[in-house]
Structure formats: C-alpha cells, structure tokens
Amino acid sequence: MRTIGVGLIGLGTVGSGVVEIFGRHRDDFRRRAGVDIELVRFADRDATRASALGLPSDRFTTEAGDVIADPAVDIVIELIGGTGFARDVVLSSLRSGRSVVTANKALMAAHGQEVMEAAAASGVDIAFEAAVGGGIPIISPLKHCLVSNEITSVLGIVNGTTNYILSRMAADGADYPSALAEAQARGYAEADPTADVDGHDAAAKIAILASIAFNSRVTVDEVPVEGIRAVTPSDIAYAAEMGYAIKLMAIARRTPEGIDARVHPTMIPVTHPLANVTGVYNAIYVTGDAVGETMFFGEGAGSLPAASAVVGDVIDVARHVAGGCLGLVGCTCNEQIPVRDISTLTTGYYVRLVVADEPGVLAKVAGAFADHGVSIASVIQKRVCETGDAEIVYVTHQAGEGAVRSALQDIRAFDVVTEVTAVIRVEDL
Amino acid sequence: MRTIGVGLIGLGTVGSGVVEIFGRHRDDFRRRAGVDIELVRFADRDATRASALGLPSDRFTTEAGDVIADPAVDIVIELIGGTGFARDVVLSSLRSGRSVVTANKALMAAHGQEVMEAAAASGVDIAFEAAVGGGIPIISPLKHCLVSNEITSVLGIVNGTTNYILSRMAADGADYPSALAEAQARGYAEADPTADVDGHDAAAKIAILASIAFNSRVTVDEVPVEGIRAVTPSDIAYAAEMGYAIKLMAIARRTPEGIDARVHPTMIPVTHPLANVTGVYNAIYVTGDAVGETMFFGEGAGSLPAASAVVGDVIDVARHVAGGCLGLVGCTCNEQIPVRDISTLTTGYYVRLVVADEPGVLAKVAGAFADHGVSIASVIQKRVCETGDAEIVYVTHQAGEGAVRSALQDIRAFDVVTEVTAVIRVEDL
C-alpha cells in the first residue's frame, strides 16, 4: 500500500485538530478506508506551535513554500485562512500538481472560480467540506448524493456565534451586548466579532452553497448582508408572541428572476426544524425537486468538528491519488444565473414603531402601507409606560422590499411617529 | 463524452421515480456532473408498467437476464426488492462486471458481505444510498465525510410508517388501530403493515448503518426488534407528562462490550432533535469522536426521494466508470466486533402497572425493584375510575435488562398486581 503524503500549512485551531485526528486514527484509516496517509510536512509562521503539538522538528518549517516543494507531499491542507497568502498557497499547490484540501470559506467565496480552474488545469482535486458548517457534511452531499435534484432552496443557520447569541437572548431575555460578552467569555466569539455578528462569515458560506446548489457562481460580494447587532430582546419577545423565532438566516433560492441570496436576521415559524437549532449548532435545510426537504445538522465550528471534515476530505482525495483518478468532480458552476438585487425581493416584514398615543395614528400608518400596496397580516399595539407613547408591531403579508422601504420613508416622516425601531424580514417557511 | 449505459430492473414505485428524474434532468447531468448517462434497458415482470411509463418497447424486457447480458449496460439498478431473485440479479450483475445501484435494504442487511465481496472480486462499484432513509444522504456521508471519526452511536427514526402512526397518536390521542388505518388510507402503510409496524424494516436499516459506522458486519438477524403495536395513547400521554416522546428508535452503539444494536419503541427527551421529527419524516443522529453530534433529516420513503438517492448513486458510479476508477470504496467491515445480546443492555425503563388500590402495594412493588437492584427515578400514580384500581407508572434509573425482567416477573406474581400493561425503554439522550 503506497503511503500518501500530506503537507499541513497552518497549525491553528483546525490544524491542531487535524494533527489530533491523525494521531488517534491513522492506523484505522488503513483498515477502514484502505489508504495509508502520513502527515509528512508541517508549516506555520509561529514555530512554537509545532513543538506545542509535539510534531517532529525535522518535518516542520516556517515557510509554506517548503511544504509545496516537498516531493513527498501529494496533498496540501491549507488552514491559513483569508484571501491573501492563503490564495497564493492554494494556487501554487494546485499548479504544482498537488491536490488541496481547505477550510477556507473566504477564499472559496471570493475566488472559487479561480481555484476550481487551477485544480482542473492540473487535473487534481480541490476539496473544501470544512468551509461550510464545520463538521456537518453538506458540500459532498450536494455534489454527490443530491446531484440528481434541481435544488430550489438552501436555508442555513451557518454561523454558530450569532446563533449562540440569539439563542441566549431568546432564552433569558438578555440584550445583545451581554449575550455577546457571554459568547466571548466562552470562546464562541472573537474579541473582534465583526465577521460573525455582521453576517460576513454567513455570507461567504451561502455564496459557496448557492454556487454548488444552483450550478452558477455566486460570490460573497453579491450577497446582501445584515447582521444581528440591531436585534433586541423586545423583537425576540414579539416574534415569540406571534409564533416566530429570530435567526440569522443565510438564504439562497432559485427563482425565475435569478438567484435570491442574502443574509439577515429573519423571523421563521417556531414549528420549522431550523427554529429549534440553538446554541452553537448549525443546520442547513435543502429543498430539491426529487428529494423534497432535507436538513443537515451539527456543530458548525470548533477544532475537532472542522478537522473531521478536513480529514474526511483528505481520505477521499487520498483514495483518488491511490486509485489514479484525481479531478473527477470539479467545478459544477456551468450555468450563469444572475443574482437578484435585494430591492426586487418579495417577503414578509416585521416592523416595530414607536408612535404618539393619540387618535388617528394607526389609520395614518396603515394608510401609508396601503398607499404602497403593502398589506398587513397582523398588528400588536402596546403602551410604553415610561413615555406614554405607544409601540406598534406590524407583520405584513408578502410585500416587495422596495414598496416596504417607500412606505417606511413616508411613515418616518409623520410627526406622530417617534421612531421606526426595527424592520426584520419574515419567512413563512 | 462517452455515454454510460444504465439498465433498470424493477419498474415499481422507486423505478418510476428514476425514470421521471432521468426524463427531467438527463441533460442537466451532462452539464452539472460531466457525465452522459442513458437508461438503455428496462425490465419488469409486468409488461404494462413499461408502457404506462412511456418507455420505448424495444428497450423493455420481462427478463432481468436480458438487461444484465446487454453489452450497452455499464450499471444495473436493482429495484426488485427482497432477498431472493433480487440477490441473484445483483450477484450476476456484479459477476458480469457491471456496477450495481440498489435500494434493497433487506438484501444488504442479510447478504451485505456476499454482495460487497462480489463487487470487490469484479472491481466494480456497489452503491445503496437509497436503502436507508430514502433520499436522505447518510451512507455516503458515513463512508466519506465522517470516515475520519470513530462513530460512537447511530440513532435513527428510519421508518416513516411507524413515525407517522406514533405522531398521529401523540397529536390526537388516537389509538394504534385508527392511526394505522389512517396511515393506510394515505398510502403511508401497506395493507399488510407487518414489516413496518413490527420493526423489521427499521432493523434492516440499522444493521446496514451499524455495519458501516462501526466497520464490523451486523446482520439483520442479530438485531433484537420490538414493534409499535403495543404502544397506547396512555403511554404517550404519560411520556409527555414526564418530558418524553415515544419513537420507534433504531439504535446502534459502540460499547466496550460490543455493538449494541436494537429496534424498539423508546422514550426520548422532548428536547432532543429526534423528538421533533414527526410524520413520515426520518432522521439519523450520528455521534463521532471528532464531529460531535450530527443529524440527517428528510423524507425516508416515497418514489422521488428514494429515486433521488438512486440516481445520485448512478451519477457517482458513472463518474467512476468514465474515470476508470471503479471499486475505490468497497466494504468497510474490516473489524469483527461482537453484537451484544439484549439481555446485557443497561438503560432506563418505563413500566406501567394496574394494581389494587390498597395500602402497601406501592411498597411491595418498590421492594421487588429494589430486590433486583433496580432504582426508581420517578413514579406517577393515578386512580382508574372504572375499576377502582390504581395505575402506577415507574421510570427507572439506568438498570440492567435482566434485572428489570426479573423484577417484573416477581411483580406480575403479586396478587395485588392486576397487570403489567407496558414496558418501554427510556433513552436519556
């Protein structure tokens, strides 16, 4: 049995998980998967990481280029992250005839086409299961098991940090800053949480999933994104009162007008399986014309879950190296479907207003919605005790994003309207 | 692009779904998967089925052997079912150098080893994603994405008929016969529902999943099985009162004493994701040492969902035919782990008794449990109005199956005990 050599670049959280899994199971892989895989070379800018992981010093280098140039390396694992140096490493590896396994969502969401083309040009594999949903199998199921379907939608809770924060807010009525602080204290959120809480991480992931599901390239910059900073315990409570949970949803739909892809806080019915996905868990809900509705659930981040996906990819690629059949499943983006502008969206809207508690206000606001053809599904009105103002919550029927924005512009201009305090899209899944 | 020829044997429910998917998407497969696949030959004993599906009569035969002998056939789809003629068809196909895609759970659960060995001997593929969970990707994720894990447990709701019946009973308090009749009326249960309601279908599926997950052959006859006929609305109501749902669970665990595999009605906490899987939906909950907890959810049966999995397999195998790399992932059962006898099981137990409503009864029953080392976690006692008897429900802490059986033997012998009306295992997932 030929030993397949693997070079690992990046010894951070996921990299250390990869080292751990190989330490536990390398012998098992020989028996179970019929391939002998060895981590032959490691690189990280920080030399202390290799010794902390107990890696042999003669296999370690601070230069990624040494790994790529090593003739014993068949497969390069790229765990650097980002779209700068990591892109160079991935492209050089592919061009040198190495297959690449990566967890790099940012790279695949921004430069997926370039990476796929480089792999195809060299006739090697590029695998990136860990880029979305941590250890949850989702990319391989889309490319293999569900490939017989026309996928109509992919709905994901794909960011564990924000799902943890929203779950804490829902469970305890905690406000956003304190839920964020708790997430940071538990290691679920970075010191600078921007990429997570502003939705950019989720946008990269849905760009990747949409590209595969719809066979048409969607890049991260085409995905409109809104984060969770503005979500309040009050909105979560109103949502619950109306039978909804608020989740940071990554949504991708195939529509006659093009691909509808977006990330924003979303009210979904509490009865939907995604509403029960709490804490740091992720789930991706996929609908296809043959399979119907399916959901993939699990831990979306963390060292070992992400490493589970990375090593799963490595084993598959190693089978292909050993079997002499690399490059069998490449880029699937063979169609060119336009990505819709969010202004063309039609969905439900939750709108919360603070207004003066005086006669005629409700009629005035209702009139503004009606003027723009926005029809109201339900209204809740409550008195704000401190100020004597009234808080009104509207949920609209399906309405155009443009119409709702225009109506809100009119409503904000009314003297009797103190503030439009929240606008959250509603998906009646 | 070489056209890969497929022969389809069996034009029943799933077979017609396969024909439909190829009708819709054959051109898409060329673009999306890079393979050109054609259904070149069809067989069924019933010649009217081919014409009902609009298949060309010159490609139809009533003899399966004609399909296997056709030189244009690279891949045989076996959708006959059962372990008799279907086994001959699958083995002949493999021995003649054809790869096989099958949805046949009974065959794989009883003769999996023979089938895998025949495929390996010919160096071809055998794929059977549709055998478990209909369209839900589970076998491929276990063999690929999760292969880096030591899988510790696989817990499945893998029979849609029984899940529908139990869901109806839970929602409406319907009794078993009327819920079954409703399932039959809706086409979710066969006229003879034995294979489903007595748990045999689920047993075959968990045998297959356990074999893959634990890399050790488990056959269907090694799986102790108990169906749902004895479950009553009263048990479901008591379960709900204590925070449990009753599901027909297919359970497989890797334990130090061997593989624990079984199918029986099971109380699981209502907060567990599996408890919310209702109606005809299926879900498989997999725990691995790296990935943690994952769940795969979807439609477990039906023409198009099952056909989705069959055609997904066909496309993968066709890629391998085109790429000249068949037989890459074969049998993974390279270990020999014993399957535990259910008498060695340790779990929680729900026991419902009808007893005479007189002093000392509770103490007597409690004493019998204590004598066998079975400790009680909770008790509910209610008066049965019609008879003046009392109904008592116990839930035990973790206890040995043997000890509980012995305690129940003693308890049944007490004069004051009218009847042991239910014993249901409890899994505090």
Coordinates of N, CA and C in Angstrom, one line a residue, chain A residues 21 24-25 29 31-32 129 135 137 140 143-150 215 254 281 285 289-299 304-305 308 311-312 315-316 319-320 323 325 328-329 332 334-335, chain B residues 21 24-25 29 31-32 129 135 137 140 143-150 215 254 281 285 289-299 304-305 308 311-312 315-316 319-320 323 325 328-329 332 334-335:
Chain A
I21 N -6.5 14.1 15.1 CA -7.3 13.0 14.5 C -6.3 12.0 13.8
R24 N -4.8 9.9 16.5 CA -5.7 8.8 17.0 C -6.0 7.7 16.0
H25 N -6.1 8.1 14.7 CA -6.8 7.1 13.8 C -6.0 6.8 12.6
F29 N -7.4 4.4 9.5 CA -7.7 4.8 8.1 C -7.2 3.7 7.1
R31 N -7.1 0.5 7.6 CA -8.1 -0.6 7.6 C -9.4 -0.2 7.1
R32 N -9.9 0.9 7.5 CA -11.3 1.3 7.2 C -11.4 1.9 5.8
E129 N -15.0 20.7 2.2 CA -16.1 20.4 3.0 C -16.2 21.3 4.3
G135 N -18.1 20.5 10.8 CA -18.0 19.0 10.5 C -19.3 18.5 9.8
P137 N -21.6 17.3 7.1 CA -21.5 17.0 5.7 C -22.5 17.8 4.9
S140 N -20.3 17.8 0.1 CA -20.2 16.5 -0.6 C -21.6 16.0 -0.8
K143 N -22.8 17.8 -3.9 CA -22.1 17.4 -5.1 C -22.3 16.0 -5.5
H144 N -22.7 15.1 -4.6 CA -22.9 13.7 -4.9 C -24.3 13.3 -4.7
C145 N -24.7 13.0 -3.4 CA -26.0 12.4 -3.1 C -27.2 13.1 -3.7
L146 N -27.1 14.5 -3.7 CA -28.3 15.2 -4.2 C -28.1 15.8 -5.6
V147 N -27.1 15.3 -6.3 CA -26.8 15.9 -7.6 C -27.9 15.6 -8.6
S148 N -28.8 14.6 -8.3 CA -29.8 14.3 -9.2 C -31.0 15.3 -9.1
N149 N -30.9 16.2 -8.2 CA -32.0 17.1 -8.0 C -31.8 18.5 -8.6
E150 N -32.9 19.1 -9.0 CA -32.8 20.6 -9.1 C -33.1 21.2 -7.7
N215 N -25.5 25.5 -9.4 CA -24.6 25.3 -10.6 C -24.3 26.6 -11.3
R254 N -33.5 29.5 -5.8 CA -33.6 29.6 -7.3 C -34.9 30.2 -7.6
Y281 N -24.9 25.3 17.5 CA -25.2 24.4 16.4 C -25.5 25.1 15.1
Y285 N -30.8 23.6 5.5 CA -32.1 23.0 5.1 C -32.1 23.1 3.6
D289 N -36.1 19.1 -6.1 CA -37.3 18.7 -6.7 C -37.6 17.2 -6.6
A290 N -36.6 16.4 -6.3 CA -36.9 14.9 -6.1 C -36.8 14.6 -4.6
V291 N -35.8 15.0 -3.9 CA -35.6 14.6 -2.5 C -36.6 15.2 -1.6
G292 N -37.2 16.4 -2.0 CA -38.1 17.1 -1.0 C -37.3 17.9 -0.1
E293 N -37.6 17.9 1.2 CA -36.9 18.7 2.2 C -36.0 17.8 3.0
T294 N -34.8 18.3 3.1 CA -33.7 17.6 3.9 C -33.0 18.6 4.8
M295 N -32.5 18.1 5.9 CA -31.8 19.1 6.8 C -30.5 18.4 7.3
F296 N -29.4 19.1 7.4 CA -28.1 18.6 7.9 C -27.8 19.5 9.1
F297 N -27.5 18.8 10.2 CA -27.4 19.5 11.5 C -26.1 19.1 12.2
G298 N -25.5 20.0 12.9 CA -24.3 19.6 13.7 C -23.6 20.8 14.2
E299 N -22.4 20.5 14.7 CA -21.5 21.6 15.2 C -20.9 22.3 14.0
L304 N -12.1 20.2 16.5 CA -12.3 18.8 16.0 C -13.4 18.6 15.0
P305 N -14.6 19.3 15.2 CA -15.6 19.2 14.1 C -15.1 19.6 12.7
S308 N -12.7 17.1 11.5 CA -13.3 15.9 11.0 C -13.6 16.1 9.5
V311 N -10.2 16.1 7.4 CA -9.6 14.8 7.3 C -10.4 13.8 6.4
G312 N -11.8 14.0 6.5 CA -12.7 13.3 5.6 C -12.3 13.6 4.2
I315 N -9.0 11.9 3.2 CA -9.1 10.5 3.0 C -9.7 10.3 1.6
D316 N -10.7 11.0 1.2 CA -11.3 10.9 -0.1 C -10.3 11.2 -1.2
R319 N -7.8 8.5 -1.5 CA -8.3 7.3 -2.3 C -8.2 7.6 -3.8
H320 N -8.4 8.9 -4.2 CA -8.3 9.2 -5.6 C -6.8 9.2 -6.0
G323 N -6.0 5.6 -6.3 CA -6.7 5.0 -7.4 C -6.4 5.6 -8.8
C325 N -7.3 8.5 -9.9 CA -8.5 9.2 -10.6 C -8.8 10.5 -9.9
L328 N -12.0 14.1 -10.7 CA -13.2 13.6 -11.3 C -14.4 14.5 -11.1
V329 N -14.5 15.1 -9.9 CA -15.6 16.0 -9.7 C -15.0 17.4 -9.5
T332 N -18.8 22.8 -10.6 CA -20.2 22.4 -11.1 C -20.9 23.7 -11.5
N334 N -21.7 25.5 -14.1 CA -21.7 25.6 -15.6 C -22.9 26.4 -16.1
E335 N -23.6 27.0 -15.2 CA -24.7 27.9 -15.7 C -24.4 29.3 -15.3
Chain B
I21 N -36.9 11.2 -13.0 CA -35.8 12.1 -12.8 C -34.9 12.1 -14.1
R24 N -36.5 14.3 -16.6 CA -36.4 15.8 -16.3 C -35.0 16.3 -16.5
H25 N -34.0 15.5 -16.1 CA -32.6 16.1 -15.9 C -31.5 15.5 -16.6
F29 N -27.5 16.5 -16.1 CA -26.4 15.7 -15.6 C -25.1 15.9 -16.4
R31 N -24.2 18.6 -18.0 CA -23.5 19.8 -17.7 C -23.0 19.8 -16.2
R32 N -23.9 19.4 -15.3 CA -23.5 19.5 -13.9 C -22.6 18.5 -13.4
E129 N -27.3 3.9 -1.3 CA -27.7 5.1 -0.5 C -29.2 5.0 -0.2
G135 N -34.3 9.5 0.5 CA -33.5 10.4 -0.2 C -32.4 11.0 0.7
P137 N -29.2 11.8 2.5 CA -27.8 11.3 2.4 C -27.3 10.8 3.8
S140 N -23.4 7.6 2.2 CA -22.2 8.3 1.6 C -21.5 9.2 2.7
K143 N -19.5 6.9 4.8 CA -18.3 6.3 4.1 C -17.3 7.4 3.7
H144 N -17.7 8.6 3.6 CA -16.8 9.6 3.1 C -16.6 10.7 4.1
C145 N -17.6 11.6 4.3 CA -17.4 12.8 5.1 C -17.0 12.5 6.5
L146 N -17.6 11.5 7.1 CA -17.4 11.2 8.5 C -16.4 10.1 8.7
V147 N -15.7 9.7 7.7 CA -14.8 8.5 7.8 C -13.6 8.7 8.7
S148 N -13.3 10.0 9.0 CA -12.2 10.3 9.9 C -12.6 10.1 11.4
N149 N -13.8 9.8 11.6 CA -14.3 9.6 13.0 C -14.4 8.2 13.5
E150 N -14.2 8.0 14.8 CA -14.7 6.8 15.4 C -16.2 7.1 15.8
N215 N -17.6 -0.4 11.2 CA -16.7 -1.2 10.4 C -16.7 -2.6 10.8
R254 N -21.5 1.7 19.8 CA -20.2 1.0 20.0 C -20.0 1.1 21.5
Y281 N -41.4 11.8 8.2 CA -40.0 12.2 8.1 C -39.1 11.2 8.8
Y285 N -29.3 10.3 13.7 CA -28.5 11.1 14.6 C -27.2 10.4 14.8
D289 N -16.3 10.9 17.3 CA -15.3 11.4 18.3 C -14.8 12.7 17.9
A290 N -14.8 13.1 16.6 CA -14.3 14.4 16.2 C -15.5 15.3 15.8
V291 N -16.5 14.8 15.1 CA -17.5 15.7 14.6 C -18.5 16.1 15.6
G292 N -18.6 15.3 16.7 CA -19.6 15.5 17.7 C -20.9 15.0 17.3
E293 N -22.0 15.8 17.5 CA -23.3 15.3 17.2 C -23.8 15.9 15.8
T294 N -24.3 15.0 15.0 CA -24.8 15.5 13.7 C -26.2 14.8 13.4
M295 N -27.0 15.4 12.6 CA -28.3 14.8 12.3 C -28.6 15.0 10.8
F296 N -29.1 14.0 10.2 CA -29.5 14.0 8.8 C -31.0 13.7 8.8
F297 N -31.7 14.7 8.2 CA -33.2 14.7 8.3 C -33.8 14.7 6.9
G298 N -34.9 14.1 6.6 CA -35.6 14.2 5.4 C -36.7 13.2 5.2
E299 N -37.2 13.1 3.9 CA -38.2 12.1 3.7 C -37.6 10.7 3.5
L304 N -40.0 9.6 -5.4 CA -39.0 10.6 -5.9 C -37.9 10.7 -4.8
P305 N -38.1 10.8 -3.5 CA -37.0 10.8 -2.6 C -36.1 9.6 -2.7
S308 N -34.2 9.9 -5.9 CA -33.1 10.9 -5.8 C -31.8 10.3 -5.3
V311 N -30.5 7.8 -8.2 CA -29.9 8.5 -9.3 C -28.6 9.2 -8.9
G312 N -28.5 9.7 -7.6 CA -27.3 10.2 -7.1 C -26.2 9.2 -7.1
I315 N -25.1 8.5 -10.8 CA -24.2 9.6 -11.3 C -22.8 9.4 -10.7
D316 N -22.7 9.1 -9.4 CA -21.4 8.8 -8.9 C -20.7 7.6 -9.5
R319 N -19.5 8.5 -13.0 CA -18.3 9.3 -12.9 C -17.1 8.3 -12.8
H320 N -17.3 7.3 -12.0 CA -16.2 6.3 -11.8 C -16.0 5.4 -13.1
G323 N -14.2 7.7 -15.4 CA -12.9 8.0 -15.0 C -12.0 6.8 -14.8
C325 N -12.1 4.4 -12.6 CA -11.7 4.1 -11.2 C -12.8 3.5 -10.4
L328 N -13.3 1.8 -5.8 CA -12.4 2.5 -5.0 C -12.8 2.4 -3.5
V329 N -14.1 2.5 -3.2 CA -14.6 2.4 -1.9 C -15.4 1.2 -1.7
T332 N -16.3 -1.8 4.2 CA -15.5 -1.1 5.3 C -15.6 -2.0 6.5
N334 N -14.0 -4.2 8.3 CA -12.7 -4.9 8.5 C -12.4 -5.3 9.9
E335 N -13.4 -5.1 10.8 CA -13.2 -5.5 12.2 C -14.3 -6.5 12.5

